[in-house]
Amino acid sequence: MNGASPGWPVHAPGLTPWVWLWPQAASEQAGTVDAIFIALLVFCGALFLLVLGLLVVFSIRYRRGSKAKRGDLPEVLRRDIEIGWYAVITFLAIFMFGWAGATQLALDAPPPGALEIHVVAKQWMWKVEHPNGAREINELHIPRGEPVRLVMTSQDVIHSFFVPAFRRKQDVVPGRFTETWFTPTEEGEFHLLCAEFCGTAHSRMGGRVVVMAPEAYAAWVAAQPQGDTLAREGERLFAAYGCSGCHAPASAVHAPRLAGLYGRPVQLSDGRVARADDAYLRDSILQPRRDVVAGYQPIMPSFGGLIEEGELQRIIAYIRSLRPEEAR
Ligand code: CUA
């Protein structure tokens, strides 16, 4: 619909002004977020009306010249009301905190096997790469009913990936990977926004998420002109940057083997144990002396400033693709 332009505003079918106040709920996660929002709204609304009501009642009752009694309330009544009021408010606040916090934590862990899509944000566009190498800009095609996990990073400043209909928002930060995930439940087109002020064209850094039937998505993704997959390109970069010189099994250099490494715990030389996830691999490439693997010398040079974000993603995808049985 809007191709490579930072298409904003995007007009989804059936978009009405009401949508701006309450976007359609189109993910499995949206229900719980809405429930918390409504509970907070009701709680704050009730409090607002109570305070406003008392303000009006007391203004009239104790206006100048009225005959209302102005002495103190009995001591015990004053104390009981005060204690009860604070107890109720404290309980409600803790309840809201616990509810929202637990929901957020539960929503942070993607289910295993989620469809993994890579996103690079830059001023002022979203670049998307599918597992098979299909690419798009300012659009994200995904299948309905399947958990989708986004691994995101930024080339320049902090952006924020925001799809109101999914009730998901996640900062996208240069120099690290952040993740979000969701399970879309409705087919259609939904706004994709940047929710972090990131420069003059921040308001135009948007696009659309297209949720398709699973078969339609499979057909769409197969029909895209594909670059090589991330892992294949990563393999080339792995050789081009000289990584294979030390990390190949045949190498004479004593360097950690990478096959089957991804996701496993790694014993470090200072006694800590790290998990070999995306962030760990990324840090190990950019700051190799920070987390030295037990039994190895800190001889690897830093690749900070040499490797671009997109290349890092590819190299990590390659390392992740190495199965233990593949002796590389
Ligand atoms: Cu990117 Cu605002």
XYZ file of C-alpha atoms and ligand atoms in Angstrom:
330
model
C 0.000 0.000 0.000
C 2.715 2.493 0.918
C 5.700 0.550 -0.226
C 9.016 1.934 0.893
C 7.754 5.375 1.899
C 7.356 6.005 5.606
C 3.624 5.696 5.020
C 1.788 7.694 7.612
C -1.042 7.884 8.202
C -1.926 4.377 7.139
C -5.624 3.881 6.704
C -6.656 0.424 7.764
C -10.087 -0.724 6.667
C -12.772 0.321 9.109
C -10.600 2.891 10.809
C -12.850 5.241 12.743
C -12.020 8.125 15.093
C -12.916 5.865 18.000
C -9.955 3.672 17.070
C -7.633 6.462 18.097
C -8.980 6.301 21.640
C -9.374 2.558 21.847
C -7.559 0.596 19.178
C -8.888 -2.754 18.118
C -7.508 -5.617 20.210
C -5.800 -8.013 17.831
C -3.396 -10.133 19.878
C -3.721 -12.767 22.568
C -1.895 -10.461 24.926
C -4.251 -7.515 24.387
C -6.985 -8.778 26.716
C -4.921 -8.734 29.909
C -3.449 -5.325 29.115
C -6.935 -3.948 28.498
C -8.188 -5.452 31.755
C -5.435 -3.672 33.702
C -6.112 -0.427 31.863
C -9.854 -0.613 32.580
C -9.248 -1.467 36.246
C -6.917 1.529 36.615
C -9.379 3.761 34.804
C -12.263 2.662 37.044
C -10.151 3.007 40.190
C -8.849 6.472 39.293
C -12.270 7.547 38.004
C -13.949 6.488 41.258
C -11.320 8.314 43.300
C -11.678 11.415 41.149
C -15.474 11.426 41.506
C -15.261 10.852 45.271
C -12.860 13.769 45.792
C -14.797 15.996 43.410
C -18.105 15.090 45.113
C -16.775 15.854 48.587
C -15.317 19.123 47.295
C -18.719 20.216 46.005
C -20.639 19.003 49.086
C -18.252 20.668 51.531
C -18.136 23.883 49.504
C -21.887 24.205 49.804
C -22.263 22.885 53.337
C -19.487 25.002 54.830
C -19.974 28.116 52.721
C -19.588 31.420 54.561
C -22.494 32.108 56.875
C -23.959 28.594 56.836
C -25.176 27.138 60.102
C -23.301 23.801 59.698
C -21.488 22.540 62.784
C -17.758 23.295 62.517
C -16.264 21.563 65.557
C -13.891 18.592 65.500
C -15.177 15.071 64.840
C -14.862 12.681 67.800
C -11.227 11.543 68.105
C -11.945 7.819 67.554
C -13.899 8.516 64.355
C -11.151 10.717 62.958
C -8.532 8.057 63.654
C -10.555 5.148 62.292
C -11.423 6.929 59.085
C -7.807 7.915 58.550
C -6.455 4.399 59.166
C -9.129 2.762 57.032
C -8.576 5.161 54.133
C -4.829 4.616 54.043
C -5.200 0.845 54.426
C -7.608 0.592 51.482
C -5.538 2.827 49.192
C -2.310 1.016 50.104
C -3.877 -2.358 49.456
C -5.265 -1.242 46.091
C -1.940 0.274 45.014
C -0.016 -2.889 45.929
C -2.608 -5.023 44.188
C -2.337 -2.964 40.986
C 1.464 -3.096 41.140
C 1.485 -6.848 41.643
C -1.058 -7.468 38.908
C 0.637 -5.249 36.310
C 4.125 -6.463 37.251
C 3.198 -10.134 37.070
C 1.483 -9.564 33.715
C 4.516 -7.774 32.316
C 6.869 -10.550 33.455
C 4.584 -13.213 32.010
C 4.424 -11.325 28.700
C 8.208 -10.986 28.501
C 9.035 -14.645 27.899
C 8.271 -15.799 24.360
C 7.116 -19.401 23.950
C 9.752 -21.727 22.487
C 9.445 -22.143 18.750
C 8.025 -18.676 18.124
C 8.524 -17.350 14.597
C 11.656 -15.212 14.875
C 11.854 -12.043 12.826
C 14.702 -9.530 12.934
C 14.091 -5.807 12.995
C 16.601 -2.990 12.562
C 15.377 0.530 13.294
C 17.051 3.611 11.864
C 16.166 7.223 11.311
C 13.427 6.909 10.100
C 12.334 3.494 9.029
C 11.823 -0.064 10.150
C 13.795 -2.743 8.337
C 12.425 -6.245 8.710
C 14.004 -9.571 7.848
C 12.166 -12.905 7.846
C 13.811 -16.250 8.710
C 14.092 -17.252 5.045
C 15.745 -13.975 4.068
C 12.668 -12.118 2.779
C 12.946 -8.416 3.550
C 10.601 -5.502 3.836
C 10.641 -1.890 4.945
C 7.970 -0.264 7.119
C 5.832 -3.346 6.732
C 5.662 -6.512 8.757
C 3.790 -9.493 7.340
C 3.007 -12.180 9.903
C 0.697 -15.202 10.139
C -2.372 -15.172 12.351
C -2.432 -17.428 15.393
C 1.303 -18.014 15.609
C 3.569 -16.503 18.277
C 5.949 -14.025 16.667
C 9.178 -13.018 18.379
C 10.971 -9.890 17.260
C 14.694 -9.461 17.867
C 15.410 -5.787 17.421
C 18.260 -3.338 17.404
C 18.894 0.206 16.222
C 21.521 1.633 13.900
C 21.496 5.101 15.399
C 19.310 6.379 18.242
C 16.686 4.912 20.549
C 13.426 4.048 18.810
C 10.408 2.212 20.171
C 8.461 -0.504 18.373
C 4.772 0.032 19.049
C 1.720 -1.760 17.675
C -1.312 -0.405 19.549
C -3.605 -3.200 18.345
C -1.271 -5.770 19.902
C -0.801 -3.684 23.086
C 2.931 -4.163 22.759
C 5.628 -1.500 22.959
C 9.356 -2.082 23.266
C 12.343 0.254 23.120
C 14.808 -0.466 20.320
C 18.254 0.539 21.495
C 21.547 0.977 19.626
C 24.286 -1.298 20.900
C 22.059 -4.074 22.186
C 19.235 -6.420 21.261
C 15.780 -6.051 22.699
C 12.917 -8.440 22.139
C 9.169 -8.441 22.124
C 6.627 -11.038 21.100
C 2.903 -11.385 20.476
C 0.364 -13.743 18.963
C -1.868 -11.949 16.466
C -5.477 -13.123 16.535
C -7.085 -11.021 13.805
C -6.306 -10.790 10.131
C -5.966 -7.295 8.748
C -3.731 -4.262 8.767
C -2.571 -2.523 11.894
C -0.538 0.576 12.634
C 3.124 0.210 13.397
C 4.495 3.269 15.157
C 7.725 4.552 16.616
C 6.982 5.606 20.177
C 10.270 7.257 21.104
C 11.102 10.750 19.885
C 14.016 10.025 17.574
C 14.514 13.123 15.429
C 12.724 15.420 13.004
C 10.838 12.704 11.116
C 9.946 10.659 14.195
C 6.235 11.174 13.584
C 6.609 9.700 10.103
C 8.476 6.617 11.260
C 5.536 4.308 10.903
C 4.177 1.584 8.766
C 1.783 -1.291 8.910
C 1.606 -4.786 10.259
C -0.228 -7.148 7.922
C -1.654 -10.214 9.628
C -2.471 -12.969 7.118
C -3.984 -16.425 7.253
C -1.148 -18.920 7.820
C -1.401 -20.313 4.269
C -1.453 -16.807 2.802
C 1.614 -15.893 4.834
C 3.457 -18.996 3.629
C 2.607 -18.064 0.046
C 3.582 -14.436 0.586
C 6.929 -15.235 2.165
C 7.751 -17.773 -0.576
C 6.932 -15.205 -3.275
C 9.277 -12.535 -1.893
C 12.561 -11.956 -3.632
C 14.876 -13.504 -1.125
C 18.349 -12.622 -0.215
C 20.275 -15.404 1.350
C 19.088 -16.334 4.773
C 20.629 -14.465 7.695
C 22.658 -17.521 8.628
C 24.058 -17.987 5.103
C 25.127 -14.349 4.929
C 26.514 -14.674 8.426
C 28.652 -17.580 7.340
C 30.230 -15.426 4.634
C 30.845 -12.584 7.094
C 32.283 -15.096 9.571
C 34.941 -15.913 7.029
C 35.361 -12.330 5.768
C 36.073 -10.938 9.246
C 38.533 -13.717 9.936
C 36.484 -15.358 12.717
C 36.902 -18.766 11.131
C 40.690 -18.436 11.339
C 40.552 -19.131 15.078
C 37.117 -20.623 15.727
C 37.233 -23.365 13.100
C 37.892 -26.799 14.653
C 40.946 -27.277 12.440
C 42.496 -24.012 13.609
C 45.800 -24.109 15.461
C 44.608 -21.249 17.680
C 43.091 -22.325 20.989
C 39.646 -20.643 20.691
C 36.227 -21.719 21.981
C 34.240 -23.947 19.602
C 30.985 -22.379 18.526
C 28.958 -25.357 17.266
C 26.032 -26.067 19.580
C 27.021 -23.128 21.769
C 23.830 -21.122 21.388
C 21.521 -21.255 24.394
C 23.954 -23.202 26.544
C 25.504 -22.037 29.830
C 29.131 -20.952 29.514
C 31.649 -21.167 32.359
C 33.668 -17.933 32.458
C 37.224 -17.580 33.704
C 36.200 -15.422 36.659
C 33.804 -18.052 37.939
C 30.584 -16.574 36.598
C 28.307 -18.571 34.338
C 26.748 -16.814 31.352
C 24.083 -18.064 28.979
C 25.073 -17.968 25.309
C 22.128 -15.932 24.066
C 22.089 -13.158 21.461
C 23.251 -10.528 23.928
C 26.154 -12.695 25.131
C 27.354 -13.439 21.585
C 27.084 -9.797 20.676
C 29.102 -8.688 23.733
C 31.680 -11.389 23.049
C 32.229 -10.035 19.541
C 32.338 -6.363 20.517
C 33.997 -6.671 23.954
C 35.734 -10.054 23.891
C 37.762 -9.381 27.044
C 34.754 -8.848 29.257
C 33.494 -12.417 29.478
C 36.457 -14.684 28.814
C 35.547 -18.354 28.667
C 37.233 -20.499 31.319
C 40.357 -22.193 29.995
C 41.053 -19.643 27.246
C 43.377 -16.668 26.948
C 41.933 -13.178 26.280
C 43.548 -12.959 22.854
C 40.551 -12.135 20.673
C 40.584 -8.578 19.287
C 37.502 -6.399 19.671
C 35.303 -5.933 16.614
C 33.597 -2.873 18.090
C 33.322 -0.168 15.443
C 34.170 -2.595 12.647
C 30.953 -4.553 12.333
C 27.597 -2.978 11.574
C 24.409 -3.911 13.409
C 22.969 -5.818 10.462
C 26.184 -7.794 10.093
C 26.215 -8.643 13.794
C 22.703 -10.023 13.478
C 23.831 -12.188 10.567
C 26.937 -13.512 12.253
C 24.944 -14.359 15.381
C 22.301 -16.062 13.225
C 25.108 -18.144 11.724
C 26.530 -19.101 15.126
C 23.040 -20.008 16.262
C 22.556 -22.216 13.236
C 25.618 -24.344 14.062
C 24.447 -27.675 15.447
C 26.770 -29.625 17.746
C 27.098 -32.505 15.290
C 28.308 -30.187 12.520
C 32.026 -30.228 13.170
C 33.026 -26.828 11.897
Cu 12.116 6.241 15.631
Cu 10.740 7.818 16.773
